[in-house]
mmCIF file of C-alpha atoms in Angstrom:
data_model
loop_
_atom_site.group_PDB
_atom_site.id
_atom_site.type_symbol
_atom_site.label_atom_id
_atom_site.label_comp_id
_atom_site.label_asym_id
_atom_site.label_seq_id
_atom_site.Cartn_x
_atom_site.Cartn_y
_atom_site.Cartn_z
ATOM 1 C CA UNK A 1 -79.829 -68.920 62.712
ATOM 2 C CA UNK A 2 -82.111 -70.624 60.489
ATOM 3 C CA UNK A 3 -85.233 -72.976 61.434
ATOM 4 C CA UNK A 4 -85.257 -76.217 60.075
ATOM 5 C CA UNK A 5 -88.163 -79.178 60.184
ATOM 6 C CA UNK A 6 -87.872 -82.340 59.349
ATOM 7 C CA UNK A 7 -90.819 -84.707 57.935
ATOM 8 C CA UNK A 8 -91.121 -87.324 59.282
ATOM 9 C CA UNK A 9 -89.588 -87.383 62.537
ATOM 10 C CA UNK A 10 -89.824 -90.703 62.834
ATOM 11 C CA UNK A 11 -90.758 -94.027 60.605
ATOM 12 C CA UNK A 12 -90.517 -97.826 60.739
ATOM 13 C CA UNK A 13 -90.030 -99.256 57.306
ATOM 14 C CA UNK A 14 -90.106 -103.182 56.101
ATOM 15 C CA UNK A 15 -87.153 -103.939 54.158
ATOM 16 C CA UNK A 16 -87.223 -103.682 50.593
ATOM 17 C CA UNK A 17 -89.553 -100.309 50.737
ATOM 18 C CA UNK A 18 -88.689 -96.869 49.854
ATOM 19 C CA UNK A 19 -88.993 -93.730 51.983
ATOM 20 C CA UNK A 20 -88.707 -90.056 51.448
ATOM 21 C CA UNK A 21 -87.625 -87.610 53.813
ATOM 22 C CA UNK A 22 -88.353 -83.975 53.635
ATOM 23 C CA UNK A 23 -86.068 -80.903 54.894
ATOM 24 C CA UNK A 24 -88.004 -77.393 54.879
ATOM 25 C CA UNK A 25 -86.022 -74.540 55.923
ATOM 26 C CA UNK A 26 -87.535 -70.915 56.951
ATOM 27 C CA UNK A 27 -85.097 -69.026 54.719
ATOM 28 C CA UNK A 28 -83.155 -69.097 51.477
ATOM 29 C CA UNK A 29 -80.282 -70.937 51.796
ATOM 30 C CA UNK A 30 -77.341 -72.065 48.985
ATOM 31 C CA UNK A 31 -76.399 -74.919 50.198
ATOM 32 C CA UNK A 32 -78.049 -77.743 51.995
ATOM 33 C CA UNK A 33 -76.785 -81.188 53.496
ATOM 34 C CA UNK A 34 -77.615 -84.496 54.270
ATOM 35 C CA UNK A 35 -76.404 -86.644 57.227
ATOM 36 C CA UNK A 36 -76.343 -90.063 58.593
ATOM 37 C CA UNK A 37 -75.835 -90.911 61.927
ATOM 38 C CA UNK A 38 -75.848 -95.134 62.534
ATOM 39 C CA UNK A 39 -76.497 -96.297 65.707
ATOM 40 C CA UNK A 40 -72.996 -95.445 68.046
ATOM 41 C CA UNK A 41 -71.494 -93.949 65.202
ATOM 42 C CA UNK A 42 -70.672 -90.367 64.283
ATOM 43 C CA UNK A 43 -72.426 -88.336 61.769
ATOM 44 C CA UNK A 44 -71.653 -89.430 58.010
ATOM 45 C CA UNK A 45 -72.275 -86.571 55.194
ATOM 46 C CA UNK A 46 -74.060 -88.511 52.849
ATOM 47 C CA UNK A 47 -74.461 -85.599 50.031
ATOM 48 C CA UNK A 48 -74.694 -81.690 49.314
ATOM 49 C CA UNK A 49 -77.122 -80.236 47.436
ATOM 50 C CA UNK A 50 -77.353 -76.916 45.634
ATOM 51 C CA UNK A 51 -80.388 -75.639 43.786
ATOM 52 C CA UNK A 52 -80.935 -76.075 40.257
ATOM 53 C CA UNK A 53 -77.638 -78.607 40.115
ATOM 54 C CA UNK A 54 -77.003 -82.361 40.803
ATOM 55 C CA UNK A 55 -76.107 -83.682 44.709
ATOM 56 C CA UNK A 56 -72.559 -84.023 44.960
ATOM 57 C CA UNK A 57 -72.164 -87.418 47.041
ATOM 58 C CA UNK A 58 -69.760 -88.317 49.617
ATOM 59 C CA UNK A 59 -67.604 -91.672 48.604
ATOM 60 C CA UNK A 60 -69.591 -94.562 49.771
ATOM 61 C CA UNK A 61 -73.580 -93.533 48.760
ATOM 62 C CA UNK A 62 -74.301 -93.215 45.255
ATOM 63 C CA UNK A 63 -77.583 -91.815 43.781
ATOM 64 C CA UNK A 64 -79.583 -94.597 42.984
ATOM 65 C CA UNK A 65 -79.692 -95.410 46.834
ATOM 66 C CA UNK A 66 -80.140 -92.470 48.285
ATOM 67 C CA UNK A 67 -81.725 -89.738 45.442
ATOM 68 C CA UNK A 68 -81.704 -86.061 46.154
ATOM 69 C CA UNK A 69 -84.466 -83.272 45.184
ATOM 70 C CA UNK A 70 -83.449 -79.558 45.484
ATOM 71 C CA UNK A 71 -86.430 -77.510 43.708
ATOM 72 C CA UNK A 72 -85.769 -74.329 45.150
ATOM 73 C CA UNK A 73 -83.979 -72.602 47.973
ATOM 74 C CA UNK A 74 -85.944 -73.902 51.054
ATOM 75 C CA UNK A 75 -86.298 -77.143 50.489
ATOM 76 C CA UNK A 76 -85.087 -80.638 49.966
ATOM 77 C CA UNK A 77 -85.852 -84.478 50.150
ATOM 78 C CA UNK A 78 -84.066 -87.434 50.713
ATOM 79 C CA UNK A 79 -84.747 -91.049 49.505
ATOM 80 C CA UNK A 80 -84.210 -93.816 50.963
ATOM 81 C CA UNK A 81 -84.326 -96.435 48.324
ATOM 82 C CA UNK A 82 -84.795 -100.649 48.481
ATOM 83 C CA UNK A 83 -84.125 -100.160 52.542
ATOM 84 C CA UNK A 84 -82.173 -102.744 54.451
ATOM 85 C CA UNK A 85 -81.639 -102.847 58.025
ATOM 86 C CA UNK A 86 -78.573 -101.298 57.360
ATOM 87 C CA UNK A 87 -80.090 -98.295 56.958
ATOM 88 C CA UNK A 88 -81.887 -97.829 60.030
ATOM 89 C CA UNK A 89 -80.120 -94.544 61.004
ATOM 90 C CA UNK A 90 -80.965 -90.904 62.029
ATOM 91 C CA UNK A 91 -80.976 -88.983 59.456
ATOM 92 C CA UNK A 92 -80.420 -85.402 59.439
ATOM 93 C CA UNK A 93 -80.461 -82.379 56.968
ATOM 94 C CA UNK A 94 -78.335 -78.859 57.731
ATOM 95 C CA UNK A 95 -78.030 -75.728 55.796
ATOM 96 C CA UNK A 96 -75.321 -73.239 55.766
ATOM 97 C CA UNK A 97 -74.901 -70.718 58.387
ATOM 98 C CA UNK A 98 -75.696 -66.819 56.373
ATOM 99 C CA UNK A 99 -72.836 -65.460 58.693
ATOM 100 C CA UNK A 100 -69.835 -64.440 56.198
ATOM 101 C CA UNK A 101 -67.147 -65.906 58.683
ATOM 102 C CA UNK A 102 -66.598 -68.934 61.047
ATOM 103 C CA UNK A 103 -69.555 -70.263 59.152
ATOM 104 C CA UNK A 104 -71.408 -73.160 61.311
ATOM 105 C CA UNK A 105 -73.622 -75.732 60.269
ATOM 106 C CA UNK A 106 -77.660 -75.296 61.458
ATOM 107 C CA UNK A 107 -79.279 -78.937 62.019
ATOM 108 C CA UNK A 108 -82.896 -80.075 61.672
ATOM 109 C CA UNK A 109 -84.205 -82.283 64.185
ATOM 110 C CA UNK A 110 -83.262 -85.234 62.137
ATOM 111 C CA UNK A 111 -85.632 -88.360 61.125
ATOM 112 C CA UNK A 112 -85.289 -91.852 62.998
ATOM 113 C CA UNK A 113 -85.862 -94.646 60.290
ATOM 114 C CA UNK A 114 -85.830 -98.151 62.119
ATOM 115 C CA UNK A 115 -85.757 -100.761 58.846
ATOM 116 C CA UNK A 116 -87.234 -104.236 59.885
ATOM 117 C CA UNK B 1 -60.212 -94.456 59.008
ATOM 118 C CA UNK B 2 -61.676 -91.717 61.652
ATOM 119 C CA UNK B 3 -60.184 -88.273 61.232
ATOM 120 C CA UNK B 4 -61.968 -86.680 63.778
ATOM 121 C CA UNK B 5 -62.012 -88.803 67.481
ATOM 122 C CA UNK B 6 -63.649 -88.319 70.369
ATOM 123 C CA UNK B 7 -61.675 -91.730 72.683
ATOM 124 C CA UNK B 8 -64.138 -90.990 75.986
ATOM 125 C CA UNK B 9 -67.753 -92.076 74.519
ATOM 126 C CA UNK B 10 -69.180 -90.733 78.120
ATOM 127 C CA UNK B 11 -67.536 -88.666 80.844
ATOM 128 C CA UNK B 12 -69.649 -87.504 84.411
ATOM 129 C CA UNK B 13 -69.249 -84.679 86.488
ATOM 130 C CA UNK B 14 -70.560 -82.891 89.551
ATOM 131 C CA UNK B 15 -72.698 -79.712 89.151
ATOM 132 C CA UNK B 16 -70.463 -77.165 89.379
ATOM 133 C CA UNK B 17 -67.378 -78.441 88.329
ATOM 134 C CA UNK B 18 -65.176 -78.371 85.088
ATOM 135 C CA UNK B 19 -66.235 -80.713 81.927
ATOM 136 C CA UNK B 20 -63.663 -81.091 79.674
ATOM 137 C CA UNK B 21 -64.371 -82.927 76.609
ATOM 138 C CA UNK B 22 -61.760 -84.129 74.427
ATOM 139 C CA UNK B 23 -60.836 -84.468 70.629
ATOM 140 C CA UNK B 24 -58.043 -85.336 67.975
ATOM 141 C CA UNK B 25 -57.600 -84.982 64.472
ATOM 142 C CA UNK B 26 -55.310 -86.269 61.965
ATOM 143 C CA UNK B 27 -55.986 -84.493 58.774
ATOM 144 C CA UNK B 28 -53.600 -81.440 59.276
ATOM 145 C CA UNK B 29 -55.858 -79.673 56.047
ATOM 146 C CA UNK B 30 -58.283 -78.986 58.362
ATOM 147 C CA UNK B 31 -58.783 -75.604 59.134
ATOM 148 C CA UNK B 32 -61.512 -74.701 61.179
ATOM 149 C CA UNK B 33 -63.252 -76.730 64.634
ATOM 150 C CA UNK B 34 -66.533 -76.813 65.660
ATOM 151 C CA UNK B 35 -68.455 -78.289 68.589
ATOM 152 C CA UNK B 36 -72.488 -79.197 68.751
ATOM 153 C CA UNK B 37 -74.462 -80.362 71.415
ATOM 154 C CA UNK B 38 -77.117 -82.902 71.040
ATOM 155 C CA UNK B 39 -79.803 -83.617 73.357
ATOM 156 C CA UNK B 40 -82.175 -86.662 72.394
ATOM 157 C CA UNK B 41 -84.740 -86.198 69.860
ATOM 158 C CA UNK B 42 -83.487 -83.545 68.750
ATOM 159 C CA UNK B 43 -80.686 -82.450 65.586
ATOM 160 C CA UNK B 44 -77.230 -81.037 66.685
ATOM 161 C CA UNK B 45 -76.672 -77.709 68.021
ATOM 162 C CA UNK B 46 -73.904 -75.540 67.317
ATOM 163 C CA UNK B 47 -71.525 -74.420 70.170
ATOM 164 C CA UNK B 48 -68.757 -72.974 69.706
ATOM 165 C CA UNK B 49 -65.706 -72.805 67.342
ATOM 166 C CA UNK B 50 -62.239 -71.887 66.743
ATOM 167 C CA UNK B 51 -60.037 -71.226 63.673
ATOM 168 C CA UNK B 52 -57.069 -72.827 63.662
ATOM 169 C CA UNK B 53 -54.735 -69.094 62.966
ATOM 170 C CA UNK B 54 -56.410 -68.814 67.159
ATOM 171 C CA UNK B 55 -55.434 -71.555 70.031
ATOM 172 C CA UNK B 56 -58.247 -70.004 72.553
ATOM 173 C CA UNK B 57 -61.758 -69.096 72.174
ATOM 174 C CA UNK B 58 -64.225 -68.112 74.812
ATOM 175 C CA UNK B 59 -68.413 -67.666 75.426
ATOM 176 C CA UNK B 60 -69.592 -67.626 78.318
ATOM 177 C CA UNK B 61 -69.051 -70.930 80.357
ATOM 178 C CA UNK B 62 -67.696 -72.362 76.934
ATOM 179 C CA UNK B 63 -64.024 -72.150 76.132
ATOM 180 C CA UNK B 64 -62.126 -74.350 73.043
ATOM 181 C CA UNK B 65 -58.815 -74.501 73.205
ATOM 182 C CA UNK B 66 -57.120 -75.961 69.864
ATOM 183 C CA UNK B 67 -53.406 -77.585 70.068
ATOM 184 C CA UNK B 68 -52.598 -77.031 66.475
ATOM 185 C CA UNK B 69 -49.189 -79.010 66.611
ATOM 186 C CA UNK B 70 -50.827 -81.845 69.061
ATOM 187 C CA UNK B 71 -53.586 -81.800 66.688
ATOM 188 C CA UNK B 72 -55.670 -81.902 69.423
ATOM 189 C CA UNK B 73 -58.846 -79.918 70.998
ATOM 190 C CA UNK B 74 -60.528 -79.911 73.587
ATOM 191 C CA UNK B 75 -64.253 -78.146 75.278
ATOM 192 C CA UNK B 76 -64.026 -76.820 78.986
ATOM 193 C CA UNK B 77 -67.353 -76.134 80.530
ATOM 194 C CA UNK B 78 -66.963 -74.489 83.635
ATOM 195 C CA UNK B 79 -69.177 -74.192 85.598
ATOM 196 C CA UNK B 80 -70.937 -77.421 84.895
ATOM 197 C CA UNK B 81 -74.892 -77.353 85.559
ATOM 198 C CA UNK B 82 -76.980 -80.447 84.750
ATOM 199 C CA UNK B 83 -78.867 -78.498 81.639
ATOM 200 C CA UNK B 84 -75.440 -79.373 80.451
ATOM 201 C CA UNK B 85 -75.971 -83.118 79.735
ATOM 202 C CA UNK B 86 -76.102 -84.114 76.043
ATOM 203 C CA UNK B 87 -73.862 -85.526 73.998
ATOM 204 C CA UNK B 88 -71.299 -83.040 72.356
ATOM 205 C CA UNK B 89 -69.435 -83.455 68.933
ATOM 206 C CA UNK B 90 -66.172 -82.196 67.666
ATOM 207 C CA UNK B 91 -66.334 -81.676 63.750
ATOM 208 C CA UNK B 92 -63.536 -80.340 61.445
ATOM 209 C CA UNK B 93 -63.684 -78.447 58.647
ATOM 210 C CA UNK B 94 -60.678 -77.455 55.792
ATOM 211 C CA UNK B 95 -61.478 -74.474 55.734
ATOM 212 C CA UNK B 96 -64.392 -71.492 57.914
ATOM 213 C CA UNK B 97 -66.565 -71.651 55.572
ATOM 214 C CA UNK B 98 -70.174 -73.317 56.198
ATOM 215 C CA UNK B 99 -70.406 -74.763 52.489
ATOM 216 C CA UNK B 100 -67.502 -77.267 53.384
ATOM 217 C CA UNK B 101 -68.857 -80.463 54.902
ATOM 218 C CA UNK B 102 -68.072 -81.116 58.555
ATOM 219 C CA UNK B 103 -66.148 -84.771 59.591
ATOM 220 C CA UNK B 104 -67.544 -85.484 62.928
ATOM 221 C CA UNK B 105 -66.583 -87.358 65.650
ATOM 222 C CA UNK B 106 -68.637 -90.131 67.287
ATOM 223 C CA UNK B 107 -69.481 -87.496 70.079
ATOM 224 C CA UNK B 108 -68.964 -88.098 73.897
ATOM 225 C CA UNK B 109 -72.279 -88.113 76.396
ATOM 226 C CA UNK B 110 -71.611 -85.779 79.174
ATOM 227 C CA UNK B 111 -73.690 -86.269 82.516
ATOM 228 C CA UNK B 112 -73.651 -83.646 84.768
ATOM 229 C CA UNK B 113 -75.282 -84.906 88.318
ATOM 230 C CA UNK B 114 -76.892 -82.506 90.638
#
């Protein structure tokens, strides 16, 4: 399994503000993957990102709201851009499993963002 | 339009007893199921999973069983011990592979009371 942290774990954020979240994993891993979970609601893949490429994003976020760095293979950030309440969420970043079948999913703690 | 549901948002059960946790799909591509466990504070942690070419798979007190043609899954924890309380998910995958993304359900919060 893979060890994932999340920075920060938590933030409160007036509306109209940016914030950047950072994923740091203790291995090399291909593929990494952000997530949104809204209050009650299940969690949303919001983009995947591969080293060295552009995110790929899910139907529903574009770039300019949420951009995505990949700079090398342990390590990514997520922006949250012009924040509304809307996007007070937990959100969480995963990397690929390194087992070569029945691959699962490995989850960082995740980062509450409370927009006011 | 959910894909992956989870209709019991909480279910509660005696120490010692069975949990089962249920879950439907609808998108017959997918392939592969997968459940996490999720305490608070904390991200989701993989469980178990089962291809769909298998209707049974078992660890430990953790068994899936996947209903292909029902399109329907469910998680039986047996026996039940209150470390056991979290909320679990049921995510879906088209195919086994961990570079797919996973469509997850809104998870059901299992209590298990001493």
């Amino acid at each position: 399994s893979a060890v994932i942290s999340q920075k920060p774990s938590r933030d409160i954020c007036q509306r109209g503000t940016s914030l950047t979240i950072q994923c740091q994993v203790d291995s090399q891993v291909t593929m990494m993957f952000w997530y949104r979970q809204q209050p009650g609601q299940s969690l949303t893949l919001i983009a995947t990102a591969n080293q060295g490429s552009e995110a790929t994003y899910e139907s529903g976020f574009v770039i300019d709201k949420f951009p995505i760095s990949r700079p090398n293979l342990t390590f990514s950030t997520l922006t949250v851009s012009n924040m509304s309440p809307e996007d007070s969420s937990i959100y969480l970043c995963s990397v690929d499993g390194r087992r070569v079948l029945f691959n699962e999913q490995f989850f960082g703690p995740g980062t509450r963002l409370t927009v006011l | 339009d959910q894909q992956v549901k989870q209709n019991s948002p909480s279910l509660s059960v005696q120490e010692g007893r069975i949990s089962i946790l249920n879950c439907d799909y609808t998108n017959s591509m997918f392939d592969y199921f997968l459940w996490y466990k999720k305490y608070p504070a904390e991200g989701p942690t993989f469980l178990i999973s089962i291809s769909s070419i298998k209707d049974k798979n078992e660890d430990g007190r953790f068994t899936v069983f996947l209903n292909k043609s029902a399109k329907h899954l469910s998680l039986h924890i047996v026996p039940s011990q209150p470390g056991d309380s979290a909320v679990y998910f049921c995510a879906a995958s088209p195919t086994q592979g961990g570079s797919e993304k996973l469509v997850f359900g809104k998870g059901t919060k299992l209590t298990v009371n001493p």
